[in-house]
XYZ file of C-alpha atoms in Angstrom:
363
model
C -46.867 -66.762 -71.275
C -43.489 -66.996 -73.150
C -40.584 -66.683 -70.857
C -37.168 -66.177 -72.616
C -33.690 -66.531 -71.111
C -32.121 -63.184 -70.300
C -30.700 -61.276 -73.234
C -31.996 -63.647 -75.982
C -32.020 -62.202 -79.501
C -35.804 -62.837 -80.230
C -37.815 -60.128 -82.033
C -41.372 -60.399 -83.410
C -42.268 -58.496 -86.461
C -46.072 -57.789 -86.086
C -48.819 -56.170 -87.906
C -52.304 -56.981 -89.250
C -52.680 -58.807 -92.627
C -51.014 -57.172 -95.672
C -48.868 -55.217 -93.409
C -45.816 -56.338 -95.202
C -44.284 -58.547 -92.649
C -42.919 -61.208 -94.959
C -41.658 -58.714 -97.444
C -39.708 -56.924 -94.860
C -38.074 -60.038 -93.308
C -37.262 -61.263 -96.740
C -35.715 -57.851 -97.656
C -33.310 -57.842 -94.641
C -32.171 -61.352 -94.572
C -29.376 -61.202 -97.193
C -27.776 -58.279 -95.407
C -28.060 -60.046 -91.956
C -26.197 -63.088 -93.663
C -23.606 -60.730 -95.159
C -22.795 -59.550 -91.624
C -22.176 -62.999 -90.445
C -25.449 -63.639 -88.523
C -27.078 -66.925 -88.502
C -30.903 -65.868 -88.591
C -33.968 -68.078 -87.978
C -37.629 -67.102 -88.769
C -40.641 -68.555 -87.009
C -43.769 -68.095 -89.115
C -47.216 -67.972 -87.689
C -50.044 -69.310 -89.998
C -53.545 -69.106 -88.492
C -54.873 -71.205 -91.335
C -52.793 -74.318 -90.793
C -49.642 -75.468 -92.522
C -49.408 -77.218 -95.925
C -45.899 -78.424 -96.041
C -46.232 -81.576 -97.940
C -48.160 -83.148 -100.716
C -50.922 -85.848 -99.795
C -50.025 -89.291 -100.572
C -46.243 -88.612 -100.356
C -44.430 -91.095 -97.953
C -43.539 -88.348 -95.537
C -47.224 -87.055 -95.487
C -48.361 -90.693 -94.702
C -46.045 -91.001 -91.942
C -46.999 -87.755 -90.331
C -50.649 -88.769 -90.658
C -49.988 -91.858 -88.936
C -48.646 -90.088 -85.903
C -44.886 -89.717 -86.174
C -42.857 -86.624 -86.248
C -40.986 -86.624 -89.441
C -37.481 -85.144 -90.317
C -37.290 -84.570 -94.112
C -33.868 -83.971 -95.545
C -32.191 -83.542 -99.053
C -29.119 -82.028 -100.328
C -28.241 -78.928 -98.505
C -31.499 -78.732 -96.643
C -33.693 -80.267 -93.838
C -37.239 -79.889 -92.487
C -38.719 -80.993 -89.171
C -42.383 -81.586 -89.012
C -43.789 -82.242 -85.499
C -47.167 -82.588 -83.624
C -47.723 -80.000 -80.969
C -50.043 -77.295 -79.847
C -49.250 -73.789 -80.847
C -48.365 -72.281 -77.581
C -46.007 -75.268 -76.726
C -44.698 -75.178 -80.201
C -43.400 -71.764 -80.118
C -41.992 -72.129 -76.777
C -40.129 -75.160 -77.694
C -39.097 -73.774 -80.944
C -37.664 -70.767 -79.200
C -35.839 -72.944 -76.583
C -34.056 -74.809 -79.340
C -33.226 -71.758 -81.700
C -31.824 -69.407 -79.010
C -28.889 -71.779 -78.492
C -28.105 -72.114 -82.137
C -28.846 -68.792 -83.875
C -27.635 -65.156 -83.588
C -31.235 -63.680 -84.211
C -34.672 -65.221 -84.219
C -37.323 -63.171 -86.042
C -40.983 -64.137 -85.361
C -43.517 -63.288 -88.028
C -46.803 -62.518 -86.528
C -47.718 -63.359 -82.993
C -49.056 -59.828 -82.474
C -50.808 -60.991 -79.111
C -47.773 -63.064 -77.778
C -45.660 -61.082 -75.188
C -42.378 -60.999 -77.104
C -40.096 -58.048 -77.940
C -41.723 -56.602 -81.122
C -41.587 -54.215 -84.073
C -44.980 -52.989 -85.453
C -45.801 -52.557 -88.962
C -48.795 -50.510 -89.880
C -51.022 -51.791 -92.514
C -52.361 -50.000 -95.574
C -54.782 -47.954 -93.513
C -52.199 -47.105 -90.877
C -53.463 -49.414 -88.114
C -52.188 -49.151 -84.682
C -50.806 -51.874 -82.617
C -53.491 -53.761 -80.328
C -53.654 -52.561 -76.582
C -52.933 -55.764 -75.263
C -49.305 -57.180 -74.930
C -46.072 -55.135 -74.620
C -45.724 -51.848 -76.352
C -43.687 -52.117 -79.566
C -40.103 -51.239 -79.490
C -40.432 -49.400 -82.806
C -43.036 -48.626 -85.396
C -41.819 -48.629 -88.985
C -43.943 -46.619 -91.393
C -45.204 -48.206 -94.595
C -42.725 -46.829 -97.076
C -39.573 -47.785 -99.197
C -37.144 -47.154 -96.296
C -38.688 -49.958 -94.027
C -35.542 -52.360 -94.505
C -33.111 -49.759 -93.780
C -34.990 -48.580 -90.540
C -35.110 -52.248 -89.444
C -31.268 -52.872 -90.088
C -30.634 -49.495 -88.178
C -32.826 -50.764 -85.328
C -31.073 -54.140 -85.211
C -27.723 -52.562 -85.355
C -28.451 -51.022 -81.858
C -30.880 -53.512 -80.378
C -29.008 -56.821 -81.178
C -25.781 -55.960 -79.630
C -27.469 -54.727 -76.565
C -29.467 -57.907 -76.291
C -26.363 -60.050 -76.681
C -24.448 -58.109 -74.078
C -27.270 -58.616 -71.613
C -26.983 -62.437 -71.782
C -25.247 -63.930 -68.819
C -21.356 -63.921 -69.069
C -19.628 -66.473 -66.750
C -15.921 -67.500 -66.004
C -14.656 -70.939 -65.939
C -11.109 -71.750 -64.516
C -9.693 -75.189 -65.447
C -7.863 -76.970 -62.760
C -8.100 -80.616 -63.773
C -4.523 -81.089 -64.994
C -2.184 -83.422 -62.988
C 0.880 -80.868 -62.810
C 3.386 -83.666 -63.300
C 6.002 -81.334 -64.603
C 5.427 -78.674 -61.804
C 5.186 -81.429 -59.041
C 2.261 -79.840 -57.058
C -1.172 -78.316 -58.033
C -0.406 -75.110 -59.996
C -3.442 -73.245 -58.699
C -2.126 -73.425 -55.110
C 1.060 -71.663 -56.213
C 1.203 -68.023 -54.949
C 1.955 -64.695 -56.606
C 1.815 -61.266 -54.855
C 0.362 -62.949 -51.608
C -2.433 -64.799 -53.590
C -2.636 -68.265 -55.105
C -2.862 -68.362 -58.891
C -6.473 -69.560 -58.543
C -7.561 -66.561 -56.326
C -5.827 -64.212 -58.705
C -7.638 -65.649 -61.841
C -11.092 -65.771 -59.991
C -10.573 -61.988 -59.127
C -9.644 -61.103 -62.848
C -12.535 -63.017 -64.330
C -14.916 -61.912 -61.574
C -14.392 -58.325 -62.732
C -16.416 -58.946 -65.857
C -18.325 -62.210 -65.090
C -21.454 -62.646 -62.962
C -20.162 -66.042 -61.749
C -16.736 -67.698 -61.691
C -16.675 -71.631 -61.693
C -13.737 -74.054 -61.357
C -13.762 -76.946 -63.482
C -11.828 -80.147 -62.462
C -11.014 -82.095 -59.342
C -8.064 -80.130 -58.180
C -7.675 -78.638 -54.624
C -8.390 -75.050 -54.071
C -7.633 -72.553 -51.166
C -10.307 -72.115 -48.433
C -10.788 -68.570 -49.671
C -12.484 -69.663 -52.824
C -14.928 -72.076 -51.148
C -18.046 -70.048 -52.205
C -17.245 -70.660 -55.833
C -19.032 -73.380 -57.650
C -17.179 -76.607 -58.723
C -17.974 -78.840 -61.607
C -16.202 -82.103 -62.386
C -14.780 -82.806 -65.796
C -17.224 -84.455 -68.245
C -16.404 -88.147 -68.351
C -17.279 -88.159 -72.002
C -14.553 -85.995 -73.089
C -10.810 -85.353 -72.556
C -8.545 -82.498 -72.050
C -9.638 -78.755 -71.668
C -12.860 -79.775 -73.771
C -13.997 -81.876 -70.638
C -13.797 -78.883 -68.304
C -15.344 -76.380 -70.854
C -18.321 -78.806 -71.747
C -18.833 -79.430 -67.952
C -19.286 -75.519 -67.496
C -21.593 -75.280 -70.551
C -23.763 -78.102 -69.380
C -23.978 -76.654 -66.007
C -25.189 -73.289 -67.222
C -26.468 -73.624 -70.739
C -27.710 -70.162 -71.049
C -24.328 -68.484 -70.218
C -21.467 -67.702 -72.451
C -17.939 -68.182 -71.035
C -14.603 -66.728 -70.697
C -12.155 -69.794 -70.095
C -8.798 -69.690 -68.438
C -6.349 -72.212 -67.261
C -4.880 -72.224 -63.837
C -1.324 -72.217 -65.010
C -1.590 -68.592 -66.564
C -0.976 -66.468 -63.409
C -0.028 -63.507 -65.718
C -3.474 -63.114 -67.225
C -4.603 -59.552 -66.112
C -7.495 -57.202 -66.532
C -5.967 -55.520 -69.756
C -5.743 -58.840 -71.366
C -9.270 -59.536 -70.389
C -10.633 -56.171 -71.630
C -8.844 -56.798 -74.935
C -10.642 -60.319 -75.203
C -13.976 -58.880 -74.279
C -13.642 -56.063 -77.102
C -13.130 -58.818 -79.725
C -16.709 -60.315 -79.140
C -19.634 -59.262 -81.059
C -22.921 -60.955 -82.396
C -22.233 -63.701 -84.892
C -18.736 -64.646 -83.365
C -19.134 -67.852 -81.405
C -15.643 -68.226 -80.132
C -12.566 -66.132 -79.715
C -9.360 -68.032 -79.854
C -6.511 -65.638 -79.705
C -3.367 -65.890 -81.762
C 0.001 -64.722 -80.205
C 2.439 -62.869 -82.177
C 4.635 -65.253 -84.159
C 2.729 -68.349 -83.226
C 1.320 -70.708 -85.713
C -1.655 -71.985 -83.474
C -4.231 -70.458 -81.393
C -4.955 -70.283 -77.598
C -8.026 -72.112 -76.704
C -7.711 -70.976 -73.030
C -7.669 -67.319 -72.112
C -10.499 -67.421 -74.659
C -14.164 -66.780 -75.058
C -16.983 -69.482 -76.026
C -20.407 -68.359 -76.826
C -23.391 -70.268 -75.553
C -24.268 -71.140 -79.201
C -21.039 -72.914 -79.573
C -22.292 -75.722 -77.257
C -23.974 -77.963 -79.764
C -20.928 -77.849 -81.843
C -18.743 -78.842 -78.833
C -20.970 -81.690 -78.001
C -20.838 -83.062 -81.515
C -17.042 -82.779 -81.370
C -17.028 -84.766 -78.080
C -19.327 -87.326 -79.594
C -16.854 -87.695 -82.346
C -13.959 -88.011 -79.821
C -12.243 -84.860 -81.254
C -10.562 -83.526 -78.307
C -8.664 -80.696 -79.830
C -10.031 -77.287 -79.462
C -7.790 -76.085 -82.354
C -10.019 -77.765 -84.829
C -12.687 -75.171 -84.058
C -10.574 -72.733 -86.137
C -12.068 -74.404 -89.338
C -15.590 -72.874 -88.456
C -16.404 -69.695 -89.941
C -18.106 -68.520 -86.727
C -14.677 -68.812 -84.862
C -12.449 -65.705 -84.857
C -8.642 -65.805 -84.222
C -7.521 -62.264 -83.613
C -3.917 -61.665 -83.039
C -2.987 -60.412 -79.558
C -1.199 -57.131 -79.159
C 2.547 -57.665 -78.611
C 2.299 -55.824 -75.131
C -0.411 -58.235 -73.958
C 1.101 -61.520 -75.229
C 2.804 -62.445 -72.016
C -0.762 -62.757 -70.194
C -1.181 -66.190 -72.171
C 2.060 -67.746 -71.059
C 1.669 -71.114 -69.513
C 3.881 -71.765 -66.426
C 4.328 -75.541 -66.402
C 7.832 -76.183 -64.761
C 9.504 -74.952 -61.616
C 12.183 -73.118 -63.730
C 9.232 -71.094 -65.422
C 8.268 -69.642 -62.120
C 9.123 -65.988 -60.877
C 11.278 -66.178 -57.757
C 8.533 -65.433 -55.312
C 6.425 -68.364 -56.724
C 9.601 -70.459 -56.492
C 9.863 -69.839 -52.975
C 6.285 -70.517 -52.018
C 6.556 -73.626 -54.074
C 9.563 -75.071 -52.518
C 8.460 -74.209 -49.052
C 5.122 -75.919 -49.395
C 6.649 -78.788 -51.338
C 9.139 -79.438 -48.366
C 6.320 -79.199 -45.841
C 4.447 -81.904 -47.813
C 7.669 -83.950 -48.430
C 7.469 -83.187 -52.235
C 10.242 -82.589 -54.344
C 9.788 -79.546 -56.690
């Protein structure tokens, strides 16, 4: 039994021999790539695989019992020893965190979401297994029909995947003089306000870092910053490791002006194939890596970045899967960082001074 994480974009293209499975997949791959989607194909061969020439070094090493990674200019291939059911499950677990769409050729008896292709004699799908999501007639319009199906199915699958919120509270607040997440605005702490905003769209809101929180937020999970990263990357990676099957909306605790309209604009920028949304503010040269979206498929890239000790999230703008849309002028203030006492609105200054004096602090 194959159990997939919720909302994962896995689709089997099924049919009996000579139904045209490979031909159909080959026909749609260039268009999927043109639309910015990274696609993997799992091909099932009941006759066994012939992927190497007998006598080659790589074939000898595989025959001796090793899993072998073959690589050359612009390509690589991993050949492993494993049973078929375990192999498919392991392949899917790996691929769903790295690809926008996984097409499985064959596996007509495997319980996966599937498309059925009638063969030359108009064969019906087998009664066992899930009913096909669509049956594509054997004609010249099959590729277009499959693309039309994917245009609706893929975004729906993608939206069904878990979306979590992360609020970073790991900063030392040296310029502010006290933990910024505890400052108040409109009768609520900044942390409570941001948790409510993200909670309007996210299944779970998590706090990353070691700072204090108001008792009203005790039910929210806490994750410590990753010890192998620095800056905001340490909190984002901690959240993604904690829930690797979720995508994330990430805010900093020092943006109390972030509100529902800004959140909805950010959500509207997402679509399959975009692995991060790092907004640009009007007139600004750089991007805002907080108040941003991080797709679950970005995690391997962030892990590599941490291993290379590259802490700057701005470096992600070099990647083609990262979008940097410009924030509308009317929403730009939602991304404003408040780092110093003079940045605070009057009501926050009052609460900050009062609490600072109670604790013997100078604000």
